mmCIF file of C-alpha atoms in Angstrom:
data_model
loop_
_atom_site.group_PDB
_atom_site.id
_atom_site.type_symbol
_atom_site.label_atom_id
_atom_site.label_comp_id
_atom_site.label_asym_id
_atom_site.label_seq_id
_atom_site.Cartn_x
_atom_site.Cartn_y
_atom_site.Cartn_z
ATOM 1 C CA UNK A 241 -7.574 -9.232 -4.015
ATOM 2 C CA UNK A 242 -6.773 -11.087 -6.299
ATOM 3 C CA UNK A 243 -8.223 -10.294 -9.579
ATOM 4 C CA UNK A 244 -8.267 -12.556 -12.845
ATOM 5 C CA UNK A 245 -6.440 -8.734 -15.110
ATOM 6 C CA UNK A 246 -3.379 -9.486 -17.292
ATOM 7 C CA UNK A 247 -0.456 -6.240 -17.871
ATOM 8 C CA UNK A 248 0.828 -5.843 -21.105
ATOM 9 C CA UNK A 249 4.253 -6.981 -20.722
ATOM 10 C CA UNK A 250 6.134 -8.281 -17.989
ATOM 11 C CA UNK A 251 9.666 -6.515 -17.830
ATOM 12 C CA UNK A 252 11.446 -9.351 -15.826
ATOM 13 C CA UNK A 253 10.489 -13.199 -16.137
ATOM 14 C CA UNK A 254 11.860 -13.479 -12.619
ATOM 15 C CA UNK A 255 12.707 -11.288 -8.684
ATOM 16 C CA UNK A 256 15.877 -11.112 -7.168
ATOM 17 C CA UNK A 257 16.729 -13.700 -5.049
ATOM 18 C CA UNK A 258 17.188 -12.916 -1.048
ATOM 19 C CA UNK A 259 20.149 -10.486 -0.287
ATOM 20 C CA UNK A 260 20.296 -10.145 -4.073
ATOM 21 C CA UNK A 261 20.050 -7.073 -6.840
ATOM 22 C CA UNK A 262 19.135 -6.589 -10.231
ATOM 23 C CA UNK A 263 19.391 -3.059 -11.944
ATOM 24 C CA UNK A 264 16.631 -2.131 -13.671
ATOM 25 C CA UNK A 265 17.651 1.389 -15.310
ATOM 26 C CA UNK A 266 20.912 3.581 -14.075
ATOM 27 C CA UNK A 267 21.548 3.585 -10.762
ATOM 28 C CA UNK A 268 18.079 1.919 -9.837
ATOM 29 C CA UNK A 269 18.760 -1.311 -8.086
ATOM 30 C CA UNK A 270 15.429 -3.803 -7.487
ATOM 31 C CA UNK A 271 15.402 -6.149 -4.279
ATOM 32 C CA UNK A 272 12.756 -8.180 -2.817
ATOM 33 C CA UNK A 273 12.063 -9.031 1.165
ATOM 34 C CA UNK A 274 9.893 -11.830 2.708
ATOM 35 C CA UNK A 275 6.767 -11.175 4.340
ATOM 36 C CA UNK A 276 4.263 -13.671 6.565
ATOM 37 C CA UNK A 277 1.696 -13.304 4.626
ATOM 38 C CA UNK A 278 0.059 -14.965 1.463
ATOM 39 C CA UNK A 279 0.717 -12.112 -0.316
ATOM 40 C CA UNK A 280 5.040 -13.137 0.685
ATOM 41 C CA UNK A 281 7.460 -10.193 -0.508
ATOM 42 C CA UNK A 282 7.524 -6.574 -1.327
ATOM 43 C CA UNK A 283 10.149 -5.260 -3.858
ATOM 44 C CA UNK A 284 12.152 -1.924 -2.529
ATOM 45 C CA UNK A 285 14.386 -0.259 -4.576
ATOM 46 C CA UNK A 286 17.630 1.395 -3.675
ATOM 47 C CA UNK A 287 18.977 3.910 -5.634
ATOM 48 C CA UNK A 288 22.532 5.203 -6.420
ATOM 49 C CA UNK A 289 23.208 8.705 -5.388
ATOM 50 C CA UNK A 290 26.283 10.369 -6.838
ATOM 51 C CA UNK A 291 25.868 13.342 -6.093
ATOM 52 C CA UNK A 292 28.318 16.938 -5.174
ATOM 53 C CA UNK A 293 27.917 16.833 -1.546
ATOM 54 C CA UNK A 294 29.296 13.195 -1.753
ATOM 55 C CA UNK A 295 28.553 10.091 -3.495
ATOM 56 C CA UNK A 296 25.684 7.660 -1.468
ATOM 57 C CA UNK A 297 21.986 5.656 -1.983
ATOM 58 C CA UNK A 298 18.557 6.169 -0.898
ATOM 59 C CA UNK A 299 16.387 3.245 -0.078
ATOM 60 C CA UNK A 300 12.877 3.495 -1.230
ATOM 61 C CA UNK A 301 10.320 1.404 1.027
ATOM 62 C CA UNK A 302 11.583 -0.567 3.869
ATOM 63 C CA UNK A 303 10.384 -3.841 4.125
ATOM 64 C CA UNK A 304 8.556 -4.855 7.799
ATOM 65 C CA UNK A 305 9.820 -5.441 10.937
ATOM 66 C CA UNK A 306 11.935 -8.810 11.137
ATOM 67 C CA UNK A 307 14.585 -10.689 11.697
ATOM 68 C CA UNK A 308 15.373 -12.394 8.252
ATOM 69 C CA UNK A 309 14.627 -8.463 6.696
ATOM 70 C CA UNK A 310 17.200 -7.363 8.891
ATOM 71 C CA UNK A 311 19.740 -9.492 7.801
ATOM 72 C CA UNK A 312 18.666 -9.516 4.295
ATOM 73 C CA UNK A 313 19.472 -5.878 4.485
ATOM 74 C CA UNK A 314 22.488 -6.502 5.962
ATOM 75 C CA UNK A 315 23.464 -8.547 3.150
ATOM 76 C CA UNK A 316 22.952 -5.531 0.574
ATOM 77 C CA UNK A 317 24.690 -3.296 2.766
ATOM 78 C CA UNK A 318 27.904 -5.269 2.074
ATOM 79 C CA UNK A 319 30.025 -3.526 0.159
ATOM 80 C CA UNK A 320 27.719 -0.833 -0.373
ATOM 81 C CA UNK A 321 26.903 1.297 2.620
ATOM 82 C CA UNK A 322 30.254 3.211 3.498
ATOM 83 C CA UNK A 323 31.202 5.732 5.559
ATOM 84 C CA UNK A 324 32.412 6.938 1.391
ATOM 85 C CA UNK A 325 28.734 5.663 -0.142
ATOM 86 C CA UNK A 326 26.535 6.031 3.133
ATOM 87 C CA UNK A 327 22.613 6.213 3.397
ATOM 88 C CA UNK A 328 21.817 9.632 2.737
ATOM 89 C CA UNK A 329 17.739 9.216 2.813
ATOM 90 C CA UNK A 330 14.877 6.321 3.673
ATOM 91 C CA UNK A 331 11.738 7.210 1.412
ATOM 92 C CA UNK A 332 8.239 5.566 2.295
ATOM 93 C CA UNK A 333 5.267 5.541 -0.312
ATOM 94 C CA UNK A 334 3.458 5.228 2.226
ATOM 95 C CA UNK A 335 2.791 3.851 6.084
ATOM 96 C CA UNK A 336 1.687 0.304 5.833
ATOM 97 C CA UNK A 337 3.852 -1.689 7.550
ATOM 98 C CA UNK A 338 5.733 -3.526 4.677
ATOM 99 C CA UNK A 339 6.658 -0.179 3.403
ATOM 100 C CA UNK A 340 7.808 1.576 6.468
ATOM 101 C CA UNK A 341 8.367 -1.366 8.621
ATOM 102 C CA UNK A 342 11.816 -0.422 8.469
ATOM 103 C CA UNK A 343 11.897 3.690 8.778
ATOM 104 C CA UNK A 344 13.356 3.554 12.073
ATOM 105 C CA UNK A 345 16.091 1.032 12.105
ATOM 106 C CA UNK A 346 16.511 2.548 9.111
ATOM 107 C CA UNK A 347 17.508 5.970 10.273
ATOM 108 C CA UNK A 348 18.832 5.985 13.237
ATOM 109 C CA UNK A 349 21.615 3.303 12.323
ATOM 110 C CA UNK A 350 22.516 5.443 9.099
ATOM 111 C CA UNK A 351 21.392 9.100 10.361
ATOM 112 C CA UNK A 352 19.791 8.934 7.594
ATOM 113 C CA UNK A 353 17.204 11.668 6.275
ATOM 114 C CA UNK A 354 13.335 9.722 6.738
ATOM 115 C CA UNK A 355 11.344 11.438 3.471
ATOM 116 C CA UNK A 356 7.131 10.622 3.157
ATOM 117 C CA UNK A 357 4.401 12.556 2.815
ATOM 118 C CA UNK A 358 2.589 14.099 6.044
ATOM 119 C CA UNK A 359 -0.735 12.338 6.203
ATOM 120 C CA UNK A 360 1.694 8.648 6.145
ATOM 121 C CA UNK A 361 3.707 9.891 9.003
ATOM 122 C CA UNK A 362 1.144 11.266 10.976
ATOM 123 C CA UNK A 363 -0.460 7.718 10.556
ATOM 124 C CA UNK A 364 2.463 5.518 10.850
ATOM 125 C CA UNK A 365 2.968 7.832 13.808
ATOM 126 C CA UNK A 366 -0.114 7.247 15.014
ATOM 127 C CA UNK A 367 -1.099 3.620 15.099
ATOM 128 C CA UNK A 368 2.442 2.401 16.575
ATOM 129 C CA UNK A 369 2.109 4.657 19.080
ATOM 130 C CA UNK A 370 -1.896 2.620 19.689
ATOM 131 C CA UNK A 371 -1.868 -0.180 21.876
ATOM 132 C CA UNK A 372 -4.658 -2.769 21.880
ATOM 133 C CA UNK A 373 -6.727 -1.050 24.795
ATOM 134 C CA UNK A 374 -6.760 2.557 23.263
ATOM 135 C CA UNK A 375 -8.132 1.353 19.818
ATOM 136 C CA UNK A 376 -10.972 -1.414 20.850
ATOM 137 C CA UNK A 377 -13.933 0.391 20.936
ATOM 138 C CA UNK A 378 -13.716 1.495 17.663
ATOM 139 C CA UNK A 379 -12.430 -1.612 15.984
ATOM 140 C CA UNK A 380 -16.028 -3.244 18.286
ATOM 141 C CA UNK A 381 -18.073 -0.388 17.200
ATOM 142 C CA UNK A 382 -16.740 -0.945 13.836
ATOM 143 C CA UNK A 383 -16.964 -4.413 13.593
ATOM 144 C CA UNK A 384 -20.412 -4.747 14.833
ATOM 145 C CA UNK A 385 -22.108 -2.558 12.565
ATOM 146 C CA UNK A 386 -20.315 -4.664 9.706
ATOM 147 C CA UNK A 387 -21.985 -7.575 11.079
ATOM 148 C CA UNK A 388 -19.314 -9.997 12.158
ATOM 149 C CA UNK A 389 -20.337 -13.019 14.029
ATOM 150 C CA UNK A 390 -19.363 -13.683 17.166
ATOM 151 C CA UNK A 391 -15.905 -15.927 16.049
ATOM 152 C CA UNK A 392 -15.454 -12.724 14.021
ATOM 153 C CA UNK A 393 -15.746 -10.460 17.002
ATOM 154 C CA UNK A 394 -12.662 -11.812 19.090
ATOM 155 C CA UNK A 395 -10.465 -11.765 16.264
ATOM 156 C CA UNK A 396 -10.995 -7.568 15.622
ATOM 157 C CA UNK A 397 -10.916 -7.114 19.030
ATOM 158 C CA UNK A 398 -7.234 -8.489 18.811
ATOM 159 C CA UNK A 399 -6.308 -6.278 16.150
ATOM 160 C CA UNK A 400 -5.625 -2.780 18.013
ATOM 161 C CA UNK A 401 -2.244 -2.646 18.226
ATOM 162 C CA UNK A 402 -0.764 -5.432 16.228
ATOM 163 C CA UNK A 403 0.889 -2.334 13.841
ATOM 164 C CA UNK A 404 2.958 -1.334 16.704
ATOM 165 C CA UNK A 405 4.432 -4.734 16.521
ATOM 166 C CA UNK A 406 5.278 -4.739 12.336
ATOM 167 C CA UNK A 407 7.221 -1.565 12.862
ATOM 168 C CA UNK A 408 10.520 -0.431 14.840
ATOM 169 C CA UNK A 409 10.552 2.810 16.444
ATOM 170 C CA UNK A 410 8.991 5.625 14.065
ATOM 171 C CA UNK A 411 11.255 8.234 13.774
ATOM 172 C CA UNK A 412 9.977 11.498 15.721
ATOM 173 C CA UNK A 413 10.484 13.465 12.549
ATOM 174 C CA UNK A 414 10.558 13.849 9.275
ATOM 175 C CA UNK A 415 11.260 15.247 5.668
ATOM 176 C CA UNK A 416 7.498 16.334 4.119
ATOM 177 C CA UNK A 417 7.401 14.951 0.469
ATOM 178 C CA UNK A 418 4.254 16.702 -1.387
ATOM 179 C CA UNK A 419 2.820 15.845 -4.724
ATOM 180 C CA UNK A 420 4.206 17.572 -7.594
ATOM 181 C CA UNK A 421 7.759 17.778 -5.784
ATOM 182 C CA UNK A 422 11.131 16.849 -7.504
ATOM 183 C CA UNK A 423 13.655 15.193 -5.975
ATOM 184 C CA UNK A 424 16.937 15.179 -7.101
ATOM 185 C CA UNK A 425 18.547 12.025 -7.050
ATOM 186 C CA UNK A 426 21.992 11.175 -8.745
ATOM 187 C CA UNK A 427 21.508 13.815 -10.513
ATOM 188 C CA UNK A 428 18.540 12.972 -11.830
ATOM 189 C CA UNK A 429 14.790 14.239 -11.276
ATOM 190 C CA UNK A 430 11.681 12.184 -9.053
ATOM 191 C CA UNK A 431 8.309 14.146 -9.384
ATOM 192 C CA UNK A 432 6.022 13.166 -6.231
ATOM 193 C CA UNK A 433 2.956 12.288 -7.584
ATOM 194 C CA UNK A 434 0.162 11.421 -4.745
ATOM 195 C CA UNK A 435 -2.314 9.165 -5.434
ATOM 196 C CA UNK A 436 -5.600 8.778 -2.845
ATOM 197 C CA UNK A 437 -7.452 5.491 -2.002
ATOM 198 C CA UNK A 438 -5.078 2.639 -0.799
ATOM 199 C CA UNK A 439 -3.682 5.397 1.486
ATOM 200 C CA UNK A 440 -3.871 8.532 2.758
ATOM 201 C CA UNK A 441 -1.105 10.456 0.725
ATOM 202 C CA UNK A 442 0.506 7.271 -1.247
ATOM 203 C CA UNK A 443 3.886 8.707 -3.283
ATOM 204 C CA UNK A 444 4.843 7.934 -6.586
ATOM 205 C CA UNK A 445 8.173 8.990 -7.999
ATOM 206 C CA UNK A 446 8.542 9.131 -11.239
ATOM 207 C CA UNK A 447 11.858 9.904 -13.379
ATOM 208 C CA UNK A 448 11.064 11.085 -17.323
ATOM 209 C CA UNK A 449 14.716 10.511 -17.660
ATOM 210 C CA UNK A 450 14.754 7.193 -17.069
ATOM 211 C CA UNK A 451 11.018 6.843 -17.362
ATOM 212 C CA UNK A 452 10.180 4.967 -14.998
ATOM 213 C CA UNK A 453 7.493 4.867 -11.960
ATOM 214 C CA UNK A 454 7.833 3.472 -8.631
ATOM 215 C CA UNK A 455 4.361 2.951 -8.549
ATOM 216 C CA UNK A 456 4.129 1.656 -4.486
ATOM 217 C CA UNK A 457 1.074 -0.313 -3.711
ATOM 218 C CA UNK A 458 -0.930 2.334 -6.562
ATOM 219 C CA UNK A 459 -1.051 0.625 -9.200
ATOM 220 C CA UNK A 460 0.181 -3.666 -9.306
ATOM 221 C CA UNK A 461 0.159 -6.098 -12.500
ATOM 222 C CA UNK A 462 -2.021 -8.696 -11.365
ATOM 223 C CA UNK A 463 -3.311 -7.963 -8.396
ATOM 224 C CA UNK A 464 -5.923 -4.923 -7.418
ATOM 225 C CA UNK A 465 -4.807 -2.847 -4.735
ATOM 226 C CA UNK A 466 -6.476 -2.981 -1.993
ATOM 227 C CA UNK A 467 -8.813 -0.164 -1.168
ATOM 228 C CA UNK A 468 -10.887 -0.717 1.930
ATOM 229 C CA UNK A 469 -12.814 1.251 5.262
ATOM 230 C CA UNK A 470 -11.213 0.989 8.089
ATOM 231 C CA UNK A 471 -12.372 0.972 11.607
ATOM 232 C CA UNK A 472 -9.866 4.852 11.751
ATOM 233 C CA UNK A 473 -12.206 6.648 9.559
ATOM 234 C CA UNK A 474 -15.227 4.580 9.614
ATOM 235 C CA UNK A 475 -17.497 7.287 7.095
ATOM 236 C CA UNK A 476 -14.472 6.728 4.527
ATOM 237 C CA UNK A 477 -14.748 7.130 0.377
ATOM 238 C CA UNK A 478 -12.040 5.877 -0.681
ATOM 239 C CA UNK A 479 -13.180 4.201 -3.529
ATOM 240 C CA UNK A 480 -13.649 7.585 -5.138
ATOM 241 C CA UNK A 481 -10.679 8.947 -4.090
ATOM 242 C CA UNK A 482 -8.110 5.762 -5.826
ATOM 243 C CA UNK A 483 -10.355 5.194 -8.816
ATOM 244 C CA UNK A 484 -10.015 10.121 -9.674
ATOM 245 C CA UNK A 485 -6.266 9.861 -8.433
ATOM 246 C CA UNK A 486 -5.534 7.271 -11.044
ATOM 247 C CA UNK A 487 -6.396 9.440 -13.558
ATOM 248 C CA UNK A 488 -2.865 11.743 -12.083
ATOM 249 C CA UNK A 489 -0.755 8.978 -13.553
ATOM 250 C CA UNK A 490 -2.312 7.926 -16.802
ATOM 251 C CA UNK A 491 -0.760 9.156 -20.197
ATOM 252 C CA UNK A 492 2.979 8.943 -18.231
ATOM 253 C CA UNK A 493 4.596 7.532 -21.719
ATOM 254 C CA UNK A 494 3.886 3.945 -23.754
ATOM 255 C CA UNK A 495 6.984 2.315 -22.600
ATOM 256 C CA UNK A 496 7.267 3.322 -18.701
ATOM 257 C CA UNK A 497 8.760 0.511 -16.899
ATOM 258 C CA UNK A 498 6.817 0.506 -13.896
ATOM 259 C CA UNK A 499 8.343 -0.311 -10.773
ATOM 260 C CA UNK A 500 5.336 -1.951 -8.479
ATOM 261 C CA UNK A 501 5.315 -2.985 -4.781
ATOM 262 C CA UNK A 502 4.113 -6.464 -5.379
ATOM 263 C CA UNK A 503 5.217 -9.312 -8.217
ATOM 264 C CA UNK A 504 6.939 -7.818 -11.629
ATOM 265 C CA UNK A 505 8.326 -4.473 -12.773
ATOM 266 C CA UNK A 506 6.031 -4.304 -16.375
ATOM 267 C CA UNK A 507 5.362 -1.909 -18.792
ATOM 268 C CA UNK A 508 1.583 -0.298 -20.477
ATOM 269 C CA UNK A 509 0.265 1.716 -17.374
ATOM 270 C CA UNK A 510 -2.018 3.565 -19.254
ATOM 271 C CA UNK A 511 -3.660 0.206 -20.465
ATOM 272 C CA UNK A 512 -3.822 -1.237 -16.645
ATOM 273 C CA UNK A 513 -5.144 1.666 -15.121
ATOM 274 C CA UNK A 514 -7.991 1.150 -18.075
ATOM 275 C CA UNK A 515 -8.026 -2.911 -16.660
ATOM 276 C CA UNK A 516 -8.546 -1.145 -12.452
ATOM 277 C CA UNK A 517 -11.166 1.041 -13.636
ATOM 278 C CA UNK A 518 -12.975 -2.089 -15.681
ATOM 279 C CA UNK A 519 -12.729 -4.439 -12.340
ATOM 280 C CA UNK A 520 -14.171 -1.712 -10.076
ATOM 281 C CA UNK A 521 -16.598 -1.300 -12.217
ATOM 282 C CA UNK A 522 -17.786 -5.000 -12.343
ATOM 283 C CA UNK A 523 -17.018 -4.760 -8.455
ATOM 284 C CA UNK A 524 -19.672 -2.132 -7.658
ATOM 285 C CA UNK A 525 -22.545 -3.094 -10.235
ATOM 286 C CA UNK A 526 -22.146 -6.694 -8.658
ATOM 287 C CA UNK A 527 -21.897 -4.778 -5.069
ATOM 288 C CA UNK A 528 -25.604 -3.284 -6.188
ATOM 289 C CA UNK A 529 -26.855 -6.444 -7.547
ATOM 290 C CA UNK A 530 -26.188 -7.893 -3.906
ATOM 291 C CA UNK A 531 -28.244 -5.511 -2.611
ATOM 292 C CA UNK A 532 -31.036 -5.996 -4.419
ATOM 293 C CA UNK A 533 -32.327 -7.052 -0.714
ATOM 294 C CA UNK A 534 -31.256 -5.686 2.851
ATOM 295 C CA UNK A 535 -27.696 -6.712 2.961
ATOM 296 C CA UNK A 536 -24.410 -6.433 6.197
ATOM 297 C CA UNK A 537 -21.052 -5.546 5.478
ATOM 298 C CA UNK A 538 -20.586 -9.679 6.115
ATOM 299 C CA UNK A 539 -23.763 -10.492 3.839
ATOM 300 C CA UNK A 540 -21.654 -8.916 1.097
ATOM 301 C CA UNK A 541 -18.004 -9.973 1.377
ATOM 302 C CA UNK A 542 -18.945 -13.162 1.774
ATOM 303 C CA UNK A 543 -20.833 -12.913 -2.325
ATOM 304 C CA UNK A 544 -17.456 -10.682 -2.777
ATOM 305 C CA UNK A 545 -15.216 -13.526 -1.740
ATOM 306 C CA UNK A 546 -16.235 -16.854 -2.462
ATOM 307 C CA UNK A 547 -13.528 -18.868 -1.418
ATOM 308 C CA UNK A 548 -11.829 -19.289 2.195
ATOM 309 C CA UNK A 549 -10.517 -16.609 3.138
ATOM 310 C CA UNK A 550 -7.626 -16.372 6.451
ATOM 311 C CA UNK A 551 -7.829 -13.781 9.760
ATOM 312 C CA UNK A 552 -5.055 -11.458 7.712
ATOM 313 C CA UNK A 553 -7.127 -11.864 4.344
ATOM 314 C CA UNK A 554 -11.159 -11.413 6.219
ATOM 315 C CA UNK A 555 -9.708 -7.934 7.425
ATOM 316 C CA UNK A 556 -8.974 -7.186 3.835
ATOM 317 C CA UNK A 557 -11.873 -8.201 2.220
ATOM 318 C CA UNK A 558 -13.966 -6.351 5.035
ATOM 319 C CA UNK A 559 -13.018 -3.188 4.378
ATOM 320 C CA UNK A 560 -13.180 -3.556 0.633
ATOM 321 C CA UNK A 561 -17.027 -4.324 0.458
ATOM 322 C CA UNK A 562 -17.348 -1.473 2.489
ATOM 323 C CA UNK A 563 -15.465 0.739 0.020
ATOM 324 C CA UNK A 564 -17.188 -0.319 -2.928
ATOM 325 C CA UNK A 565 -20.616 0.538 -0.024
ATOM 326 C CA UNK A 566 -20.105 4.098 0.317
ATOM 327 C CA UNK A 567 -19.006 4.508 -2.953
ATOM 328 C CA UNK A 568 -22.465 3.673 -4.405
ATOM 329 C CA UNK A 569 -23.615 5.701 -0.901
ATOM 330 C CA UNK A 570 -22.007 8.529 -2.508
ATOM 331 C CA UNK A 571 -23.355 7.860 -6.105
ATOM 332 C CA UNK A 572 -27.453 7.739 -4.802
ATOM 333 C CA UNK A 573 -27.925 3.978 -5.875
ATOM 334 C CA UNK A 574 -27.141 3.085 -2.381
ATOM 335 C CA UNK A 575 -29.289 3.434 0.969
ATOM 336 C CA UNK A 576 -28.198 2.732 4.596
ATOM 337 C CA UNK A 577 -29.515 1.684 7.985
ATOM 338 C CA UNK A 578 -29.305 1.418 11.704
ATOM 339 C CA UNK A 579 -30.728 -1.558 12.469
ATOM 340 C CA UNK A 580 -32.059 -3.079 16.470
ATOM 341 C CA UNK A 581 -28.431 -4.770 16.666
ATOM 342 C CA UNK A 582 -26.336 -2.331 16.116
ATOM 343 C CA UNK A 583 -25.504 -3.400 12.958
ATOM 344 C CA UNK A 584 -25.866 -1.049 8.876
ATOM 345 C CA UNK A 585 -27.858 -2.885 6.763
ATOM 346 C CA UNK A 586 -27.790 -1.523 2.692
ATOM 347 C CA UNK A 587 -30.013 -2.256 0.523
ATOM 348 C CA UNK A 588 -30.392 -0.886 -3.454
ATOM 349 C CA UNK A 589 -32.096 2.602 -4.256
#
């Protein structure tokens, strides 16, 4: 969600046009694809892979499963992907549909390997098989407990099964990425740094030789990554996971070029991590004050986000409000009980 934060310095003034690329480091190309949301784009990365087993390419993240994104990829492929320089692998940082959406299409089309963390692949496979009928009960219980009114519950009951429409058929196999794993691309080592909270095992990739970090959604400039509680894991404490995993990225280097999935590449990673921690500390203090009186999840999100939210933003805001409430419960600063209507009520201890 948007927050009044900034980074030390942006490395670029503008993004590449649709179908174009910008070389941001030797053999590392930036491209941008559209999204059908208020956050209307995602940054993707194309890595040259000149190796002993032949020249080729690695893609990091794929874009959402929409015709205009496929068409833009076709423009990128022209003159790059060929029998002599094939697509060797598709790396996906995490399971969210803007990152995983075309993984199946790309790997099948080019007979390429999918690389991603195991929990992320499992989530993608699970959600791609979920239907509205199979998920409706869990969604209804979860959002009723959050305090959704009748109109909001109508929207909630339509949510299960949406993931499958945003992704191509998920690959049935993958190469697992683990924390600390070293992946050699173009003769350079990229070390996986797995973050948590935004997703179960979000893979960031760091090249010490290039001093480049592909941060995905784990660290973004200007906007804060969504940290939410979701129906599939209703008792989760993702904010605690997120804040602790940020420390794994701290200290990479003052001049590290950070390649985020949204907005512009930037430098000043340590400062940005500090800003994110301050932002959430302020949010937690606000949440604690809101809960001086008994409040349900919708009450809290309404005070945390005092602006009009579209349907897509509403569910992210609900998840984020609950993430802050759950964190404070874990700290013993807020207690929760279930009222006679099946709604969780939160109050400061």
